[in-house]
């Protein structure tokens, strides 16, 4: 049997990249019996048909490392969270939500600030400072700066990545700089949403010439903090989590409690105020929607 990865699935046909060739495959009936539907991103073992060596059958699906829903893809390793340093101004609240989405879905987040040609060192330091003590990877890119594109390529190399971030920040431009024939399907989706059509989206992953894959449509555009309760939220802020035992109360929400080590850390500058205030806003949102 041959190892491969499903890069596209249309109407029961799966296109499996086996390295030097794409093989059109059908799934074995066994999967239907077990109620397993192969997904784009699945690592599979295939058997070539005897009569036609360019088609085959999916015989086995490796256990999935994770599975994202929109778009439906398995085994995504990284979430590239795209914002622009300016024009449009970044929403750090949305950025925090996407960082949480990454962790909930078991993806490694990489924050990518694009349009860095429009920012001076001060602005970049300011942005880096917001994420102090978090260990998040932050890169600055510009479609016009080949060196920054090389850094991004390094991040993407040999991994399966999905993009996220608002429109207008330069996702398509930057991906085009990474690989000129890559078309990020952003416009298509928003058009469909506008028309209110519920067309099933066929996800596809796209092979990078230097190794690795990217999902061809952005993900997590409508992520809400579903299923996270007020006591879990602090787990998703690494710099807050680190100080969790520095408060008077074990179950401190770092909100209105006295003797809170986290609030002290904000005052002394160990934790950025932007991040802390976003935490409080999300906490208040969660409390408001709590069903009693
Ligand atoms: P997307 O909606 O996130 O895919 O964004 P686009 O790639 O369509 O880019 C939106 C606008 O930003 C376009 O006018 C681009 O030319 C511009 N843009 C993209 N990347 C950069 C960049 O690195 N620097 C500057 N100055 N403008 C950029
Ligand atoms: Zn506290």
PDB file of C-alpha atoms and ligand atoms in Angstrom:
ATOM      1  CA  UNK A   1       0.000   0.000   0.000  1.00  0.00           C
ATOM      2  CA  UNK A   2       1.057   3.589  -0.615  1.00  0.00           C
ATOM      3  CA  UNK A   3       1.018   6.461   1.866  1.00  0.00           C
ATOM      4  CA  UNK A   4      -0.571   9.750   0.890  1.00  0.00           C
ATOM      5  CA  UNK A   5      -2.589  12.752   1.966  1.00  0.00           C
ATOM      6  CA  UNK A   6      -6.056  13.729   0.719  1.00  0.00           C
ATOM      7  CA  UNK A   7      -5.788  17.150  -0.885  1.00  0.00           C
ATOM      8  CA  UNK A   8      -9.283  17.428  -2.388  1.00  0.00           C
ATOM      9  CA  UNK A   9     -12.600  15.659  -2.128  1.00  0.00           C
ATOM     10  CA  UNK A  10     -15.480  16.022  -4.566  1.00  0.00           C
ATOM     11  CA  UNK A  11     -18.587  13.850  -4.640  1.00  0.00           C
ATOM     12  CA  UNK A  12     -17.000  10.726  -3.219  1.00  0.00           C
ATOM     13  CA  UNK A  13     -13.792  11.107  -5.214  1.00  0.00           C
ATOM     14  CA  UNK A  14     -10.693  11.844  -3.228  1.00  0.00           C
ATOM     15  CA  UNK A  15      -7.484  13.159  -4.688  1.00  0.00           C
ATOM     16  CA  UNK A  16      -4.521  11.724  -2.837  1.00  0.00           C
ATOM     17  CA  UNK A  17      -1.062  13.209  -3.085  1.00  0.00           C
ATOM     18  CA  UNK A  18       1.444  10.353  -2.906  1.00  0.00           C
ATOM     19  CA  UNK A  19       4.468  12.571  -3.446  1.00  0.00           C
ATOM     20  CA  UNK A  20       5.171  12.385  -7.137  1.00  0.00           C
ATOM     21  CA  UNK A  21       1.591  12.022  -8.354  1.00  0.00           C
ATOM     22  CA  UNK A  22      -2.018  12.768  -7.463  1.00  0.00           C
ATOM     23  CA  UNK A  23      -4.143   9.612  -7.474  1.00  0.00           C
ATOM     24  CA  UNK A  24      -7.914   9.759  -7.817  1.00  0.00           C
ATOM     25  CA  UNK A  25      -9.387   7.435  -5.236  1.00  0.00           C
ATOM     26  CA  UNK A  26     -12.677   6.072  -4.013  1.00  0.00           C
ATOM     27  CA  UNK A  27     -13.147   5.239  -0.365  1.00  0.00           C
ATOM     28  CA  UNK A  28     -13.729   1.628   0.587  1.00  0.00           C
ATOM     29  CA  UNK A  29     -17.297   0.751   1.477  1.00  0.00           C
ATOM     30  CA  UNK A  30     -16.071  -0.231   4.907  1.00  0.00           C
ATOM     31  CA  UNK A  31     -15.726   3.424   5.899  1.00  0.00           C
ATOM     32  CA  UNK A  32     -19.383   4.060   5.107  1.00  0.00           C
ATOM     33  CA  UNK A  33     -20.362   1.128   7.285  1.00  0.00           C
ATOM     34  CA  UNK A  34     -18.319   2.542  10.132  1.00  0.00           C
ATOM     35  CA  UNK A  35     -19.726   5.994   9.390  1.00  0.00           C
ATOM     36  CA  UNK A  36     -16.308   7.491   8.679  1.00  0.00           C
ATOM     37  CA  UNK A  37     -16.063  10.121   6.001  1.00  0.00           C
ATOM     38  CA  UNK A  38     -12.570  10.780   4.655  1.00  0.00           C
ATOM     39  CA  UNK A  39     -11.537  14.413   5.044  1.00  0.00           C
ATOM     40  CA  UNK A  40      -9.146  16.647   3.200  1.00  0.00           C
ATOM     41  CA  UNK A  41      -5.921  16.529   5.186  1.00  0.00           C
ATOM     42  CA  UNK A  42      -6.377  12.875   6.133  1.00  0.00           C
ATOM     43  CA  UNK A  43      -3.217  10.770   6.026  1.00  0.00           C
ATOM     44  CA  UNK A  44      -4.209   7.602   4.223  1.00  0.00           C
ATOM     45  CA  UNK A  45      -2.984   4.319   2.814  1.00  0.00           C
ATOM     46  CA  UNK A  46      -4.177   3.591  -0.699  1.00  0.00           C
ATOM     47  CA  UNK A  47      -4.114   0.632  -3.058  1.00  0.00           C
ATOM     48  CA  UNK A  48      -3.819   1.270  -6.777  1.00  0.00           C
ATOM     49  CA  UNK A  49      -6.386  -0.409  -9.009  1.00  0.00           C
ATOM     50  CA  UNK A  50      -4.913  -3.212 -11.060  1.00  0.00           C
ATOM     51  CA  UNK A  51      -6.300  -2.061 -14.397  1.00  0.00           C
ATOM     52  CA  UNK A  52      -5.424   1.609 -13.959  1.00  0.00           C
ATOM     53  CA  UNK A  53      -2.401   2.681 -11.946  1.00  0.00           C
ATOM     54  CA  UNK A  54      -3.612   6.277 -11.805  1.00  0.00           C
ATOM     55  CA  UNK A  55      -6.631   5.515  -9.673  1.00  0.00           C
ATOM     56  CA  UNK A  56      -7.048   3.669  -6.442  1.00  0.00           C
ATOM     57  CA  UNK A  57      -8.871   2.927  -3.223  1.00  0.00           C
ATOM     58  CA  UNK A  58      -8.429   4.418   0.199  1.00  0.00           C
ATOM     59  CA  UNK A  59      -7.828   1.426   2.428  1.00  0.00           C
ATOM     60  CA  UNK A  60      -6.913   3.039   5.728  1.00  0.00           C
ATOM     61  CA  UNK A  61      -7.216   6.437   7.371  1.00  0.00           C
ATOM     62  CA  UNK A  62      -4.690   7.342  10.052  1.00  0.00           C
ATOM     63  CA  UNK A  63      -6.026   8.568  13.347  1.00  0.00           C
ATOM     64  CA  UNK A  64      -6.678  12.315  13.153  1.00  0.00           C
ATOM     65  CA  UNK A  65      -4.611  14.697  15.175  1.00  0.00           C
ATOM     66  CA  UNK A  66      -7.463  17.206  14.999  1.00  0.00           C
ATOM     67  CA  UNK A  67     -10.363  18.236  12.814  1.00  0.00           C
ATOM     68  CA  UNK A  68     -11.535  21.748  12.039  1.00  0.00           C
ATOM     69  CA  UNK A  69     -15.113  22.332  10.928  1.00  0.00           C
ATOM     70  CA  UNK A  70     -15.140  25.379   8.653  1.00  0.00           C
ATOM     71  CA  UNK A  71     -13.543  24.593   6.285  1.00  0.00           C
ATOM     72  CA  UNK A  72     -13.629  20.839   7.009  1.00  0.00           C
ATOM     73  CA  UNK A  73      -9.992  19.724   7.156  1.00  0.00           C
ATOM     74  CA  UNK A  74      -8.153  17.185   9.289  1.00  0.00           C
ATOM     75  CA  UNK A  75      -4.652  17.341  10.745  1.00  0.00           C
ATOM     76  CA  UNK A  76      -4.130  21.099  10.438  1.00  0.00           C
ATOM     77  CA  UNK A  77      -1.043  21.981  12.462  1.00  0.00           C
ATOM     78  CA  UNK A  78      -0.898  25.764  12.405  1.00  0.00           C
ATOM     79  CA  UNK A  79      -3.213  28.727  12.393  1.00  0.00           C
ATOM     80  CA  UNK A  80      -1.686  31.765  10.761  1.00  0.00           C
ATOM     81  CA  UNK A  81      -3.436  34.744  12.268  1.00  0.00           C
ATOM     82  CA  UNK A  82      -3.112  37.666   9.890  1.00  0.00           C
ATOM     83  CA  UNK A  83      -3.499  41.320  10.751  1.00  0.00           C
ATOM     84  CA  UNK A  84      -2.034  44.489   9.301  1.00  0.00           C
ATOM     85  CA  UNK A  85       0.141  46.783  11.424  1.00  0.00           C
ATOM     86  CA  UNK A  86      -2.171  49.502  10.178  1.00  0.00           C
ATOM     87  CA  UNK A  87      -4.668  50.141   7.391  1.00  0.00           C
ATOM     88  CA  UNK A  88      -6.850  48.548   8.675  1.00  0.00           C
ATOM     89  CA  UNK A  89      -5.956  48.994  12.357  1.00  0.00           C
ATOM     90  CA  UNK A  90      -5.683  45.597  14.052  1.00  0.00           C
ATOM     91  CA  UNK A  91      -8.411  44.467  16.417  1.00  0.00           C
ATOM     92  CA  UNK A  92      -6.501  42.976  19.319  1.00  0.00           C
ATOM     93  CA  UNK A  93      -9.745  41.611  20.739  1.00  0.00           C
ATOM     94  CA  UNK A  94     -10.397  39.584  17.574  1.00  0.00           C
ATOM     95  CA  UNK A  95      -6.762  38.526  17.618  1.00  0.00           C
ATOM     96  CA  UNK A  96      -7.185  37.178  21.153  1.00  0.00           C
ATOM     97  CA  UNK A  97     -10.298  35.276  20.082  1.00  0.00           C
ATOM     98  CA  UNK A  98      -8.373  33.682  17.238  1.00  0.00           C
ATOM     99  CA  UNK A  99      -5.551  32.707  19.595  1.00  0.00           C
ATOM    100  CA  UNK A 100      -8.160  31.005  21.748  1.00  0.00           C
ATOM    101  CA  UNK A 101      -9.674  29.332  18.671  1.00  0.00           C
ATOM    102  CA  UNK A 102      -6.246  27.961  17.814  1.00  0.00           C
ATOM    103  CA  UNK A 103      -5.771  26.427  21.210  1.00  0.00           C
ATOM    104  CA  UNK A 104      -9.307  25.023  21.405  1.00  0.00           C
ATOM    105  CA  UNK A 105      -8.683  23.305  18.054  1.00  0.00           C
ATOM    106  CA  UNK A 106      -5.213  22.090  18.930  1.00  0.00           C
ATOM    107  CA  UNK A 107      -3.450  24.308  16.390  1.00  0.00           C
ATOM    108  CA  UNK A 108      -0.208  26.167  16.928  1.00  0.00           C
ATOM    109  CA  UNK A 109      -0.915  29.867  16.383  1.00  0.00           C
ATOM    110  CA  UNK A 110       1.500  32.107  14.517  1.00  0.00           C
ATOM    111  CA  UNK A 111       0.671  35.813  14.529  1.00  0.00           C
ATOM    112  CA  UNK A 112       1.557  37.533  11.309  1.00  0.00           C
ATOM    113  CA  UNK A 113       1.515  41.325  11.158  1.00  0.00           C
ATOM    114  CA  UNK A 114       1.504  42.357   7.543  1.00  0.00           C
ATOM    115  CA  UNK A 115       2.057  45.726   5.859  1.00  0.00           C
ATOM    116  CA  UNK A 116       5.156  46.142   8.011  1.00  0.00           C
ATOM    117  CA  UNK A 117       6.400  48.610   5.396  1.00  0.00           C
ATOM    118  CA  UNK A 118       3.842  51.004   6.919  1.00  0.00           C
ATOM    119  CA  UNK A 119       5.248  50.724  10.447  1.00  0.00           C
ATOM    120  CA  UNK A 120       8.383  52.052  12.118  1.00  0.00           C
ATOM    121  CA  UNK A 121      10.381  50.187  14.767  1.00  0.00           C
ATOM    122  CA  UNK A 122       8.374  51.891  17.511  1.00  0.00           C
ATOM    123  CA  UNK A 123       5.105  50.516  16.263  1.00  0.00           C
ATOM    124  CA  UNK A 124       6.586  47.028  15.920  1.00  0.00           C
ATOM    125  CA  UNK A 125       7.939  47.177  19.470  1.00  0.00           C
ATOM    126  CA  UNK A 126       4.552  48.354  20.684  1.00  0.00           C
ATOM    127  CA  UNK A 127       2.902  45.334  19.058  1.00  0.00           C
ATOM    128  CA  UNK A 128       5.511  42.896  20.383  1.00  0.00           C
ATOM    129  CA  UNK A 129       5.055  44.407  23.815  1.00  0.00           C
ATOM    130  CA  UNK A 130       1.354  43.555  23.872  1.00  0.00           C
ATOM    131  CA  UNK A 131       2.280  39.864  23.738  1.00  0.00           C
ATOM    132  CA  UNK A 132       5.086  39.947  26.294  1.00  0.00           C
ATOM    133  CA  UNK A 133       5.385  36.821  28.407  1.00  0.00           C
ATOM    134  CA  UNK A 134       3.121  34.816  26.114  1.00  0.00           C
ATOM    135  CA  UNK A 135       5.668  32.938  23.957  1.00  0.00           C
ATOM    136  CA  UNK A 136       3.447  33.374  20.897  1.00  0.00           C
ATOM    137  CA  UNK A 137       5.396  33.478  17.680  1.00  0.00           C
ATOM    138  CA  UNK A 138       4.996  36.860  15.992  1.00  0.00           C
ATOM    139  CA  UNK A 139       6.328  37.714  12.564  1.00  0.00           C
ATOM    140  CA  UNK A 140       6.181  40.927  10.557  1.00  0.00           C
ATOM    141  CA  UNK A 141       5.686  40.675   6.815  1.00  0.00           C
ATOM    142  CA  UNK A 142       5.294  42.888   3.822  1.00  0.00           C
ATOM    143  CA  UNK A 143       4.419  41.750   0.347  1.00  0.00           C
ATOM    144  CA  UNK A 144       7.193  44.082  -0.843  1.00  0.00           C
ATOM    145  CA  UNK A 145       9.908  42.730   1.452  1.00  0.00           C
ATOM    146  CA  UNK A 146      11.288  39.434   0.086  1.00  0.00           C
ATOM    147  CA  UNK A 147      13.198  38.786   3.308  1.00  0.00           C
ATOM    148  CA  UNK A 148      10.002  38.781   5.332  1.00  0.00           C
ATOM    149  CA  UNK A 149       8.399  36.435   2.810  1.00  0.00           C
ATOM    150  CA  UNK A 150      11.318  34.032   3.341  1.00  0.00           C
ATOM    151  CA  UNK A 151      10.616  34.083   7.075  1.00  0.00           C
ATOM    152  CA  UNK A 152       6.978  33.255   6.399  1.00  0.00           C
ATOM    153  CA  UNK A 153       7.998  30.434   4.055  1.00  0.00           C
ATOM    154  CA  UNK A 154      10.108  29.034   6.838  1.00  0.00           C
ATOM    155  CA  UNK A 155       7.075  29.034   9.113  1.00  0.00           C
ATOM    156  CA  UNK A 156       4.934  27.276   6.496  1.00  0.00           C
ATOM    157  CA  UNK A 157       7.512  24.738   5.393  1.00  0.00           C
ATOM    158  CA  UNK A 158       6.544  21.072   5.841  1.00  0.00           C
ATOM    159  CA  UNK A 159       3.390  21.895   7.819  1.00  0.00           C
ATOM    160  CA  UNK A 160      -0.322  21.986   7.052  1.00  0.00           C
ATOM    161  CA  UNK A 161      -1.508  25.511   7.802  1.00  0.00           C
ATOM    162  CA  UNK A 162      -4.759  27.431   7.701  1.00  0.00           C
ATOM    163  CA  UNK A 163      -5.151  31.202   7.477  1.00  0.00           C
ATOM    164  CA  UNK A 164      -7.321  33.524   9.395  1.00  0.00           C
ATOM    165  CA  UNK A 165      -7.817  37.248   9.780  1.00  0.00           C
ATOM    166  CA  UNK A 166     -10.019  40.048   8.503  1.00  0.00           C
ATOM    167  CA  UNK A 167     -10.195  41.023   4.857  1.00  0.00           C
ATOM    168  CA  UNK A 168      -7.979  43.780   3.602  1.00  0.00           C
ATOM    169  CA  UNK A 169      -4.961  42.890   5.730  1.00  0.00           C
ATOM    170  CA  UNK A 170      -3.120  41.352   2.789  1.00  0.00           C
ATOM    171  CA  UNK A 171      -3.573  37.587   3.122  1.00  0.00           C
ATOM    172  CA  UNK A 172      -3.957  37.043  -0.625  1.00  0.00           C
ATOM    173  CA  UNK A 173      -1.108  39.397  -1.507  1.00  0.00           C
ATOM    174  CA  UNK A 174       1.298  37.763   0.903  1.00  0.00           C
ATOM    175  CA  UNK A 175       0.361  34.228  -0.114  1.00  0.00           C
ATOM    176  CA  UNK A 176       0.873  35.242  -3.699  1.00  0.00           C
ATOM    177  CA  UNK A 177       4.332  36.426  -2.800  1.00  0.00           C
ATOM    178  CA  UNK A 178       4.955  33.067  -1.127  1.00  0.00           C
ATOM    179  CA  UNK A 179       3.773  31.180  -4.186  1.00  0.00           C
ATOM    180  CA  UNK A 180       2.600  33.117  -7.248  1.00  0.00           C
ATOM    181  CA  UNK A 181       0.028  30.584  -8.464  1.00  0.00           C
ATOM    182  CA  UNK A 182      -1.728  30.302  -5.123  1.00  0.00           C
ATOM    183  CA  UNK A 183      -5.244  31.716  -5.059  1.00  0.00           C
ATOM    184  CA  UNK A 184      -6.752  32.259  -1.657  1.00  0.00           C
ATOM    185  CA  UNK A 185     -10.501  31.852  -2.044  1.00  0.00           C
ATOM    186  CA  UNK A 186     -11.559  34.810   0.048  1.00  0.00           C
ATOM    187  CA  UNK A 187     -13.892  36.691  -2.275  1.00  0.00           C
ATOM    188  CA  UNK A 188     -15.798  33.591  -3.202  1.00  0.00           C
ATOM    189  CA  UNK A 189     -16.855  32.877   0.353  1.00  0.00           C
ATOM    190  CA  UNK A 190     -18.035  36.340   1.219  1.00  0.00           C
ATOM    191  CA  UNK A 191     -20.069  36.436  -1.985  1.00  0.00           C
ATOM    192  CA  UNK A 192     -21.769  33.212  -1.054  1.00  0.00           C
ATOM    193  CA  UNK A 193     -22.436  34.454   2.460  1.00  0.00           C
ATOM    194  CA  UNK A 194     -23.928  37.663   1.109  1.00  0.00           C
ATOM    195  CA  UNK A 195     -26.301  35.720  -1.079  1.00  0.00           C
ATOM    196  CA  UNK A 196     -27.161  33.573   1.923  1.00  0.00           C
ATOM    197  CA  UNK A 197     -26.560  30.351   0.050  1.00  0.00           C
ATOM    198  CA  UNK A 198     -25.711  27.268   1.995  1.00  0.00           C
ATOM    199  CA  UNK A 199     -23.526  25.657  -0.606  1.00  0.00           C
ATOM    200  CA  UNK A 200     -21.350  22.920   0.766  1.00  0.00           C
ATOM    201  CA  UNK A 201     -17.851  24.173   0.734  1.00  0.00           C
ATOM    202  CA  UNK A 202     -15.278  21.885  -0.784  1.00  0.00           C
ATOM    203  CA  UNK A 203     -12.115  22.446   1.097  1.00  0.00           C
ATOM    204  CA  UNK A 204      -8.886  21.898  -0.669  1.00  0.00           C
ATOM    205  CA  UNK A 205      -5.315  21.947   0.480  1.00  0.00           C
ATOM    206  CA  UNK A 206      -2.674  23.397  -1.662  1.00  0.00           C
ATOM    207  CA  UNK A 207       0.835  22.028  -2.006  1.00  0.00           C
ATOM    208  CA  UNK A 208       3.692  24.460  -1.479  1.00  0.00           C
ATOM    209  CA  UNK A 209       6.613  24.049  -3.847  1.00  0.00           C
ATOM    210  CA  UNK A 210       9.085  24.151  -0.938  1.00  0.00           C
ATOM    211  CA  UNK A 211       7.167  21.608   1.177  1.00  0.00           C
ATOM    212  CA  UNK A 212       3.994  21.819   3.190  1.00  0.00           C
ATOM    213  CA  UNK A 213       0.346  22.575   2.496  1.00  0.00           C
ATOM    214  CA  UNK A 214      -2.060  25.433   3.085  1.00  0.00           C
ATOM    215  CA  UNK A 215      -5.837  25.315   3.207  1.00  0.00           C
ATOM    216  CA  UNK A 216      -7.220  27.334   0.315  1.00  0.00           C
ATOM    217  CA  UNK A 217      -9.938  29.109   2.306  1.00  0.00           C
ATOM    218  CA  UNK A 218      -9.532  31.055   5.540  1.00  0.00           C
ATOM    219  CA  UNK A 219     -10.889  29.517   8.726  1.00  0.00           C
ATOM    220  CA  UNK A 220     -12.434  30.714  11.982  1.00  0.00           C
ATOM    221  CA  UNK A 221     -14.112  33.764  10.478  1.00  0.00           C
ATOM    222  CA  UNK A 222     -17.090  33.291  12.759  1.00  0.00           C
ATOM    223  CA  UNK A 223     -15.488  31.842  15.868  1.00  0.00           C
ATOM    224  CA  UNK A 224     -17.259  32.599  19.124  1.00  0.00           C
ATOM    225  CA  UNK A 225     -16.203  31.456  22.534  1.00  0.00           C
ATOM    226  CA  UNK A 226     -18.632  28.572  22.486  1.00  0.00           C
ATOM    227  CA  UNK A 227     -18.234  26.142  25.291  1.00  0.00           C
ATOM    228  CA  UNK A 228     -15.652  28.097  27.293  1.00  0.00           C
ATOM    229  CA  UNK A 229     -16.757  28.944  30.813  1.00  0.00           C
ATOM    230  CA  UNK A 230     -15.591  31.883  32.920  1.00  0.00           C
ATOM    231  CA  UNK A 231     -13.099  29.781  34.868  1.00  0.00           C
ATOM    232  CA  UNK A 232     -11.569  28.290  31.729  1.00  0.00           C
ATOM    233  CA  UNK A 233     -10.945  31.576  29.945  1.00  0.00           C
ATOM    234  CA  UNK A 234      -7.790  32.412  31.935  1.00  0.00           C
ATOM    235  CA  UNK A 235      -6.244  29.147  30.780  1.00  0.00           C
ATOM    236  CA  UNK A 236      -6.104  30.632  27.294  1.00  0.00           C
ATOM    237  CA  UNK A 237      -4.009  33.630  28.317  1.00  0.00           C
ATOM    238  CA  UNK A 238      -0.523  32.154  28.867  1.00  0.00           C
ATOM    239  CA  UNK A 239       0.849  35.189  30.701  1.00  0.00           C
ATOM    240  CA  UNK A 240      -2.142  35.196  33.058  1.00  0.00           C
ATOM    241  CA  UNK A 241      -1.987  31.453  33.549  1.00  0.00           C
ATOM    242  CA  UNK A 242       1.649  31.731  34.633  1.00  0.00           C
ATOM    243  CA  UNK A 243       0.596  33.928  37.561  1.00  0.00           C
ATOM    244  CA  UNK A 244      -2.455  31.946  38.514  1.00  0.00           C
ATOM    245  CA  UNK A 245      -1.134  30.983  41.938  1.00  0.00           C
ATOM    246  CA  UNK A 246      -0.162  34.522  42.898  1.00  0.00           C
ATOM    247  CA  UNK A 247      -3.642  35.619  44.008  1.00  0.00           C
ATOM    248  CA  UNK A 248      -5.261  35.462  47.430  1.00  0.00           C
ATOM    249  CA  UNK A 249      -8.087  33.255  46.165  1.00  0.00           C
ATOM    250  CA  UNK A 250      -7.385  29.967  44.423  1.00  0.00           C
ATOM    251  CA  UNK A 251     -10.321  30.477  42.080  1.00  0.00           C
ATOM    252  CA  UNK A 252      -9.522  34.147  41.400  1.00  0.00           C
ATOM    253  CA  UNK A 253     -10.907  35.333  38.070  1.00  0.00           C
ATOM    254  CA  UNK A 254      -8.529  38.321  38.187  1.00  0.00           C
ATOM    255  CA  UNK A 255     -11.574  40.515  37.858  1.00  0.00           C
ATOM    256  CA  UNK A 256     -12.898  42.306  40.924  1.00  0.00           C
ATOM    257  CA  UNK A 257     -11.212  40.204  43.598  1.00  0.00           C
ATOM    258  CA  UNK A 258      -8.842  41.848  46.105  1.00  0.00           C
ATOM    259  CA  UNK A 259      -5.131  40.886  46.299  1.00  0.00           C
ATOM    260  CA  UNK A 260      -4.978  39.717  42.708  1.00  0.00           C
ATOM    261  CA  UNK A 261      -1.474  38.941  41.443  1.00  0.00           C
ATOM    262  CA  UNK A 262      -2.552  39.325  37.843  1.00  0.00           C
ATOM    263  CA  UNK A 263      -3.905  42.838  38.333  1.00  0.00           C
ATOM    264  CA  UNK A 264      -0.661  43.684  40.136  1.00  0.00           C
ATOM    265  CA  UNK A 265       1.306  42.341  37.172  1.00  0.00           C
ATOM    266  CA  UNK A 266      -0.676  44.614  34.869  1.00  0.00           C
ATOM    267  CA  UNK A 267       0.230  47.573  37.077  1.00  0.00           C
ATOM    268  CA  UNK A 268       3.916  46.701  37.121  1.00  0.00           C
ATOM    269  CA  UNK A 269       3.924  46.104  33.369  1.00  0.00           C
ATOM    270  CA  UNK A 270       4.564  42.357  33.397  1.00  0.00           C
ATOM    271  CA  UNK A 271       1.290  41.789  31.572  1.00  0.00           C
ATOM    272  CA  UNK A 272       0.091  44.168  28.896  1.00  0.00           C
ATOM    273  CA  UNK A 273      -2.958  46.219  29.706  1.00  0.00           C
ATOM    274  CA  UNK A 274      -4.411  45.603  26.229  1.00  0.00           C
ATOM    275  CA  UNK A 275      -4.407  41.868  26.765  1.00  0.00           C
ATOM    276  CA  UNK A 276      -5.772  42.153  30.297  1.00  0.00           C
ATOM    277  CA  UNK A 277      -8.617  44.457  29.223  1.00  0.00           C
ATOM    278  CA  UNK A 278      -9.484  42.067  26.382  1.00  0.00           C
ATOM    279  CA  UNK A 279      -9.527  39.245  28.907  1.00  0.00           C
ATOM    280  CA  UNK A 280     -11.976  41.223  31.046  1.00  0.00           C
ATOM    281  CA  UNK A 281     -14.193  41.997  28.047  1.00  0.00           C
ATOM    282  CA  UNK A 282     -14.338  38.344  27.043  1.00  0.00           C
ATOM    283  CA  UNK A 283     -14.974  37.340  30.641  1.00  0.00           C
ATOM    284  CA  UNK A 284     -17.895  39.774  30.806  1.00  0.00           C
ATOM    285  CA  UNK A 285     -19.237  38.433  27.503  1.00  0.00           C
ATOM    286  CA  UNK A 286     -19.116  34.883  28.803  1.00  0.00           C
ATOM    287  CA  UNK A 287     -20.856  35.882  32.050  1.00  0.00           C
ATOM    288  CA  UNK A 288     -23.592  37.723  30.165  1.00  0.00           C
ATOM    289  CA  UNK A 289     -24.441  34.704  28.032  1.00  0.00           C
ATOM    290  CA  UNK A 290     -24.280  32.251  30.917  1.00  0.00           C
ATOM    291  CA  UNK A 291     -27.506  30.326  31.365  1.00  0.00           C
ATOM    292  CA  UNK A 292     -28.530  30.128  34.998  1.00  0.00           C
TER     293      UNK A 292
HETATM  294  P1  LIG B   1      -6.901  40.100   1.977  1.00  0.00           P
HETATM  295  O1  LIG B   1      -8.313  40.545   1.922  1.00  0.00           O
HETATM  296  O2  LIG B   1      -6.484  39.868   3.400  1.00  0.00           O
HETATM  297  O3  LIG B   1      -6.607  38.921   1.111  1.00  0.00           O
HETATM  298  O4  LIG B   1      -6.024  41.344   1.480  1.00  0.00           O
HETATM  299  P2  LIG B   1      -5.432  41.647   0.019  1.00  0.00           P
HETATM  300  O5  LIG B   1      -4.285  40.759  -0.296  1.00  0.00           O
HETATM  301  O6  LIG B   1      -6.553  41.684  -0.953  1.00  0.00           O
HETATM  302  O7  LIG B   1      -4.836  43.125   0.239  1.00  0.00           O
HETATM  303  C1  LIG B   1      -5.641  44.238   0.585  1.00  0.00           C
HETATM  304  C2  LIG B   1      -4.932  45.520   0.180  1.00  0.00           C
HETATM  305  O8  LIG B   1      -3.740  45.692   0.946  1.00  0.00           O
HETATM  306  C3  LIG B   1      -4.505  45.542  -1.279  1.00  0.00           C
HETATM  307  O9  LIG B   1      -4.722  46.850  -1.783  1.00  0.00           O
HETATM  308  C4  LIG B   1      -3.019  45.220  -1.223  1.00  0.00           C
HETATM  309  O10 LIG B   1      -2.296  45.772  -2.304  1.00  0.00           O
HETATM  310  C5  LIG B   1      -2.611  45.859   0.085  1.00  0.00           C
HETATM  311  N1  LIG B   1      -1.444  45.160   0.694  1.00  0.00           N
HETATM  312  C6  LIG B   1      -1.295  43.834   0.855  1.00  0.00           C
HETATM  313  N2  LIG B   1      -0.121  43.537   1.444  1.00  0.00           N
HETATM  314  C7  LIG B   1       0.506  44.725   1.671  1.00  0.00           C
HETATM  315  C8  LIG B   1       1.763  45.088   2.265  1.00  0.00           C
HETATM  316  O11 LIG B   1       2.558  44.254   2.701  1.00  0.00           O
HETATM  317  N3  LIG B   1       2.052  46.424   2.340  1.00  0.00           N
HETATM  318  C9  LIG B   1       1.177  47.381   1.883  1.00  0.00           C
HETATM  319  N4  LIG B   1       1.545  48.649   2.006  1.00  0.00           N
HETATM  320  N5  LIG B   1      -0.009  47.065   1.318  1.00  0.00           N
HETATM  321  C10 LIG B   1      -0.343  45.765   1.199  1.00  0.00           C
HETATM  322 ZN1  LIG B   2      -6.240  37.149  40.449  1.00  0.00          ZN
END
